[in-house]
Tab-separated table of C-alpha atoms and ligand atoms in Angstrom:
chain	number	residue	atom	x	y	z
A	1	TYR	CA	0.000	0.000	0.000
A	2	PHE	CA	1.228	3.487	-0.791
A	3	VAL	CA	1.249	5.451	2.460
A	4	ASP	CA	1.533	9.197	3.134
A	5	PRO	CA	5.196	9.652	4.227
A	6	ASP	CA	3.911	11.796	7.138
A	7	LEU	CA	2.219	8.658	8.546
A	8	ILE	CA	5.452	6.652	8.530
A	9	GLY	CA	7.137	6.583	11.935
A	10	SER	CA	10.370	4.815	12.887
A	11	HIS	CA	8.451	1.877	14.417
A	12	THR	CA	4.865	2.105	13.124
A	13	ILE	CA	2.983	3.090	9.967
A	14	THR	CA	-0.647	4.221	9.967
A	15	ILE	CA	-2.792	3.340	6.947
A	16	VAL	CA	-5.919	5.456	6.421
A	17	GLY	CA	-8.511	6.089	3.697
A	18	ASP	CA	-9.739	3.555	1.094
A	19	ASP	CA	-6.889	1.155	1.883
A	20	VAL	CA	-8.418	0.536	5.338
A	21	HIS	CA	-11.565	-0.795	3.666
A	22	HIS	CA	-9.406	-2.921	1.339
A	23	ILE	CA	-7.508	-4.388	4.317
A	24	ARG	CA	-10.609	-5.023	6.424
A	25	LYS	CA	-13.268	-6.042	3.890
A	26	VAL	CA	-11.453	-7.235	0.767
A	27	MET	CA	-8.282	-8.861	2.088
A	28	ARG	CA	-9.808	-9.551	5.565
A	29	PHE	CA	-6.392	-9.187	7.121
A	30	ARG	CA	-5.904	-9.896	10.850
A	31	PRO	CA	-3.414	-8.475	13.401
A	32	GLY	CA	-0.036	-10.118	12.772
A	33	ASP	CA	-0.618	-10.439	9.013
A	34	PRO	CA	2.246	-9.070	6.863
A	35	VAL	CA	1.664	-5.912	4.785
A	36	ILE	CA	4.150	-4.158	2.457
A	37	CYS	CA	3.894	-0.375	2.639
A	38	CYS	CA	5.631	2.061	0.304
A	39	ASP	CA	6.368	5.779	0.752
A	40	GLY	CA	5.998	6.497	-2.958
A	41	ARG	CA	9.610	7.737	-3.002
A	42	GLY	CA	11.283	4.383	-3.652
A	43	THR	CA	11.334	2.852	-0.144
A	44	ASP	CA	9.346	-0.243	0.901
A	45	TYR	CA	8.475	-1.137	4.498
A	46	VAL	CA	7.819	-4.759	5.447
A	47	THR	CA	5.331	-4.547	8.345
A	48	ALA	CA	3.033	-6.665	10.497
A	49	ILE	CA	-0.468	-5.430	11.297
A	50	ASP	CA	-0.714	-4.301	14.904
A	51	THR	CA	-4.195	-2.791	15.252
A	52	ILE	CA	-7.199	-2.695	12.896
A	53	ARG	CA	-9.764	0.078	13.564
A	54	THR	CA	-12.654	1.189	11.342
A	55	ASP	CA	-10.773	4.294	10.114
A	56	GLU	CA	-7.119	3.280	10.418
A	57	VAL	CA	-4.759	0.319	10.477
A	58	VAL	CA	-1.560	0.597	12.515
A	59	CYS	CA	1.341	-1.576	11.323
A	60	ARG	CA	4.596	-2.369	13.061
A	61	VAL	CA	7.719	-1.838	10.894
A	62	VAL	CA	9.788	-5.027	10.562
A	63	GLU	CA	12.183	-4.074	7.754
A	64	LYS	CA	12.866	-1.054	5.502
A	65	ARG	CA	14.368	-1.596	1.993
A	66	PRO	CA	14.678	0.079	-1.433
A	67	SER	CA	11.643	-0.697	-3.629
A	68	ALA	CA	12.692	-3.546	-5.902
A	69	GLY	CA	10.052	-2.633	-8.484
A	70	GLU	CA	11.437	0.772	-9.356
A	71	PRO	CA	13.486	1.080	-12.585
A	72	ARG	CA	16.703	3.152	-12.576
A	73	ILE	CA	15.701	4.862	-15.820
A	74	SER	CA	12.895	7.385	-16.233
A	75	VAL	CA	10.481	6.807	-19.122
A	76	THR	CA	7.613	9.098	-20.095
A	77	VAL	CA	4.916	7.596	-22.315
A	78	ALA	CA	3.342	10.331	-24.437
A	79	GLN	CA	0.330	9.204	-26.420
A	80	SER	CA	-2.106	10.999	-28.681
A	81	LEU	CA	-5.334	10.325	-26.821
A	82	PRO	CA	-6.957	7.208	-28.288
A	83	LYS	CA	-10.690	6.444	-28.275
A	84	GLY	CA	-12.521	4.522	-25.556
A	85	ASP	CA	-10.660	2.816	-22.739
A	86	LYS	CA	-7.437	2.170	-24.697
A	87	TRP	CA	-5.679	4.975	-22.808
A	88	GLU	CA	-6.664	3.427	-19.471
A	89	TRP	CA	-5.228	0.123	-20.691
A	90	VAL	CA	-1.949	1.899	-21.606
A	91	LEU	CA	-1.870	3.557	-18.156
A	92	GLN	CA	-2.270	0.196	-16.428
A	93	LYS	CA	0.192	-1.769	-18.603
A	94	GLY	CA	2.639	1.122	-18.755
A	95	THR	CA	2.679	1.319	-14.944
A	96	GLU	CA	3.281	-2.417	-14.646
A	97	LEU	CA	6.146	-2.135	-17.150
A	98	GLY	CA	7.833	0.701	-15.235
A	99	ALA	CA	6.792	3.988	-16.876
A	100	THR	CA	7.631	7.037	-14.754
A	101	SER	CA	4.972	9.358	-16.161
A	102	PHE	CA	2.299	9.646	-18.819
A	103	VAL	CA	1.533	12.603	-21.081
A	104	PRO	CA	-1.723	12.401	-23.023
A	105	PHE	CA	-1.743	14.865	-25.909
A	106	VAL	CA	-3.867	16.042	-28.814
A	107	SER	CA	-2.418	15.859	-32.339
A	108	ALA	CA	-3.843	16.573	-35.809
A	109	ARG	CA	-5.641	13.223	-36.132
A	110	THR	CA	-6.687	12.692	-32.522
A	111	ILE	CA	-10.277	11.507	-32.826
A	112	VAL	CA	-11.567	12.208	-29.307
A	113	LYS	CA	-12.586	15.784	-28.562
A	114	TRP	CA	-11.094	16.966	-25.236
A	115	ASP	CA	-11.736	20.078	-23.231
A	116	ALA	CA	-9.690	20.922	-20.151
A	117	LYS	CA	-12.662	20.572	-17.725
A	118	LYS	CA	-13.641	17.103	-18.962
A	119	ALA	CA	-10.003	16.012	-18.997
A	120	GLU	CA	-9.394	17.054	-15.370
A	121	LYS	CA	-12.367	14.931	-14.264
A	122	ARG	CA	-11.097	11.906	-16.159
A	123	ARG	CA	-7.576	12.531	-14.855
A	124	GLU	CA	-8.650	11.609	-11.305
A	125	ARG	CA	-9.843	8.259	-12.669
A	126	TRP	CA	-6.587	7.840	-14.595
A	127	MET	CA	-4.563	8.485	-11.422
A	128	ARG	CA	-6.608	5.858	-9.533
A	129	ILE	CA	-5.873	3.294	-12.272
A	130	VAL	CA	-2.162	4.110	-12.070
A	131	LYS	CA	-2.087	3.894	-8.241
A	132	GLU	CA	-3.771	0.457	-8.260
A	133	ALA	CA	-1.456	-0.797	-11.019
A	134	ALA	CA	1.586	0.517	-9.110
A	135	GLU	CA	0.498	-1.339	-5.950
A	136	GLN	CA	-0.190	-4.545	-7.879
A	137	ALA	CA	3.224	-4.310	-9.584
A	138	HIS	CA	5.034	-3.500	-6.283
A	139	ARG	CA	6.292	-0.269	-7.776
A	140	GLY	CA	8.189	2.111	-5.464
A	141	THR	CA	6.527	5.233	-6.831
A	142	ILE	CA	3.193	6.073	-8.397
A	143	PRO	CA	3.748	7.307	-11.983
A	144	GLU	CA	2.450	10.795	-12.749
A	145	VAL	CA	-0.386	11.414	-15.208
A	146	MET	CA	0.089	14.897	-16.652
A	147	PRO	CA	-2.759	17.109	-17.905
A	148	VAL	CA	-3.672	16.721	-21.602
A	149	ALA	CA	-1.040	18.618	-23.626
A	150	ASP	CA	-1.456	20.307	-27.001
A	151	TRP	CA	1.010	19.558	-29.814
A	152	GLN	CA	3.304	22.516	-29.112
A	153	MET	CA	3.536	21.579	-25.411
A	154	LEU	CA	4.344	18.008	-26.427
A	155	LEU	CA	7.158	19.246	-28.688
A	156	SER	CA	8.660	21.359	-25.901
A	157	ARG	CA	8.608	18.327	-23.564
A	158	ALA	CA	10.298	16.239	-26.251
A	159	ALA	CA	13.018	18.893	-26.589
A	160	SER	CA	13.875	18.617	-22.888
A	161	ALA	CA	13.785	14.791	-22.728
A	162	GLY	CA	17.037	12.793	-22.542
A	163	ARG	CA	16.207	10.629	-25.545
A	164	ALA	CA	12.858	11.293	-27.241
A	165	MET	CA	11.624	8.821	-29.844
A	166	ILE	CA	8.536	9.133	-32.027
A	167	ALA	CA	7.000	5.873	-33.218
A	168	TYR	CA	6.528	6.272	-36.962
A	169	GLU	CA	5.491	3.386	-39.166
A	170	GLY	CA	6.307	5.450	-42.259
A	171	GLY	CA	10.048	5.380	-41.640
A	172	GLY	CA	12.560	5.710	-38.875
A	173	GLN	CA	15.343	3.481	-37.643
A	174	PRO	CA	14.510	0.167	-36.013
A	175	ILE	CA	14.043	0.963	-32.315
A	176	GLN	CA	16.410	-1.802	-31.249
A	177	GLN	CA	19.158	-0.140	-33.324
A	178	VAL	CA	18.570	3.283	-31.735
A	179	LEU	CA	18.571	1.771	-28.245
A	180	ALA	CA	21.693	-0.302	-28.868
A	181	GLU	CA	23.653	2.922	-29.468
A	182	ASP	CA	22.025	4.810	-26.606
A	183	ASP	CA	23.022	5.210	-22.982
A	184	HIS	CA	20.476	7.764	-21.813
A	185	SER	CA	18.734	7.282	-18.505
A	186	SER	CA	15.634	9.316	-19.374
A	187	PHE	CA	13.358	8.685	-22.339
A	188	MET	CA	10.179	10.068	-23.859
A	189	LEU	CA	8.182	7.728	-26.099
A	190	ILE	CA	5.744	9.467	-28.469
A	191	VAL	CA	2.928	7.434	-30.028
A	192	GLY	CA	0.324	8.552	-32.516
A	193	PRO	CA	-3.473	8.103	-32.479
A	194	GLU	CA	-5.494	5.517	-34.385
A	195	GLY	CA	-5.130	7.620	-37.551
A	196	GLY	CA	-1.397	8.067	-37.101
A	197	PHE	CA	0.767	11.200	-37.326
A	198	GLU	CA	0.793	13.623	-40.217
A	199	GLU	CA	4.203	13.692	-41.888
A	200	ARG	CA	4.540	17.359	-40.833
A	201	GLU	CA	4.182	16.280	-37.191
A	202	VAL	CA	6.973	13.733	-37.513
A	203	TRP	CA	9.237	16.402	-39.033
A	204	GLU	CA	8.385	18.849	-36.240
A	205	ALA	CA	9.048	16.194	-33.604
A	206	GLU	CA	12.366	15.372	-35.272
A	207	ALA	CA	13.277	19.074	-35.307
A	208	ALA	CA	12.515	19.111	-31.569
A	209	GLY	CA	15.016	16.294	-31.078
A	210	ALA	CA	12.814	13.188	-31.240
A	211	VAL	CA	14.210	10.285	-33.268
A	212	PRO	CA	11.622	8.605	-35.579
A	213	VAL	CA	11.704	4.868	-34.830
A	214	SER	CA	10.131	1.825	-36.439
A	215	LEU	CA	8.546	-0.854	-34.266
A	216	GLY	CA	8.788	-3.437	-37.077
A	217	PRO	CA	7.060	-4.193	-40.376
A	218	ARG	CA	3.577	-4.674	-38.939
A	219	ILE	CA	1.112	-1.860	-38.208
A	220	LEU	CA	0.384	-1.952	-34.465
A	221	ARG	CA	-2.713	-0.510	-32.812
A	222	THR	CA	-1.900	2.680	-30.965
A	223	GLU	CA	-2.182	1.001	-27.558
A	224	THR	CA	-0.034	-1.929	-28.671
A	225	ALA	CA	2.618	0.464	-30.033
A	226	ALA	CA	2.869	2.284	-26.681
A	227	VAL	CA	3.388	-0.934	-24.733
A	228	ALA	CA	5.743	-2.433	-27.345
A	229	MET	CA	7.905	0.715	-27.315
A	230	LEU	CA	8.028	0.850	-23.522
A	231	THR	CA	8.896	-2.856	-23.337
A	232	ALA	CA	11.735	-2.381	-25.829
A	233	VAL	CA	13.225	0.487	-23.779
A	234	MET	CA	12.879	-1.340	-20.455
A	235	TYR	CA	14.492	-4.516	-21.671
A	236	ALA	CA	17.250	-2.722	-23.611
A	237	SER	CA	18.093	-0.907	-20.360
A	238	GLY	CA	18.078	-4.138	-18.387
A	239	GLU	CA	15.034	-3.039	-16.359
B	301	LIG	N1	-0.789	4.932	-40.080
B	301	LIG	C1	-1.309	3.751	-39.435
B	301	LIG	C2	-2.049	2.875	-40.452
B	301	LIG	O1	-1.630	2.934	-41.588
B	301	LIG	O2	-2.975	2.182	-40.101
B	301	LIG	C3	-2.243	4.112	-38.305
B	301	LIG	C4	-1.497	4.529	-37.069
B	301	LIG	S1	-1.115	3.232	-35.949
B	301	LIG	C5	-2.621	2.422	-35.790
B	301	LIG	C6	-1.038	4.160	-34.438
B	301	LIG	C7	0.324	4.621	-34.008
B	301	LIG	O3	1.054	3.492	-33.574
B	301	LIG	C8	1.173	5.274	-35.051
B	301	LIG	O4	0.920	6.657	-35.124
B	301	LIG	C9	2.579	5.011	-34.538
B	301	LIG	O5	2.926	5.977	-33.542
B	301	LIG	C10	2.440	3.656	-33.889
B	301	LIG	N2	2.829	2.519	-34.727
B	301	LIG	C11	2.059	1.508	-35.134
B	301	LIG	N3	2.774	0.592	-35.817
B	301	LIG	C12	4.060	1.051	-35.855
B	301	LIG	C13	5.271	0.574	-36.422
B	301	LIG	N4	5.332	-0.597	-37.082
B	301	LIG	N5	6.394	1.323	-36.285
B	301	LIG	C14	6.351	2.511	-35.626
B	301	LIG	N6	5.233	3.017	-35.056
B	301	LIG	C15	4.086	2.296	-35.177
């Protein structure tokens, strides 16, 4: 469970909020049962439940250790917002695979219509999905989900990334080749919408420093491309 660092003492940790319901009613834990807590900053705490109350669970710290599930590289997955629940699937799988943050953006062929108000509402849901996936994957931090960016904002993020790559089925070097010659520790992966990128967008991304990469001879769905790209980077970096 991710716990507010302010509720982590040297000997005990207090769990509050929705996680108390999960402990009591879903997992039906008892005093003495083991629980792994995480401060969301890369440290895990092995604990044993001491007291279970209706609004809090107090755990006794047994051992403190670096979170094993946290990669040493930082990878941002930037995706042109796809239709339906594909983005939520990318958030969940991307968190399991080790993504550090997610940037949804709008590009020329993005099908869904987004306004800032609607996006903020959905963002709370997205952050819940990421938190649950991070707990399930024993991550040490909860990846960030940034507000929906427009194309120019996306380009400026790409310019400040260590190694930005734009997935482009119309050209680009094989991703495994780019990664073989790369020793960056921070990456930004840019993936287009169902209708793909306009050629102009690929040029602009390249001008901003993003390398166009191919993910192979087959045309992947947008959600598959995001996960395939992230997997390639994680495994090439030994994460
Ligand atoms: N232009 C594609 C077509 O002809 O059907 C549609 C775009 S594809 C469904 C969605 C996105 O996934 C693309 O914008 C690209 O970012 C990525 N993608 C899919 N297959 C890829 C590949 N083989 N190499 C690089 N990127 C790919």
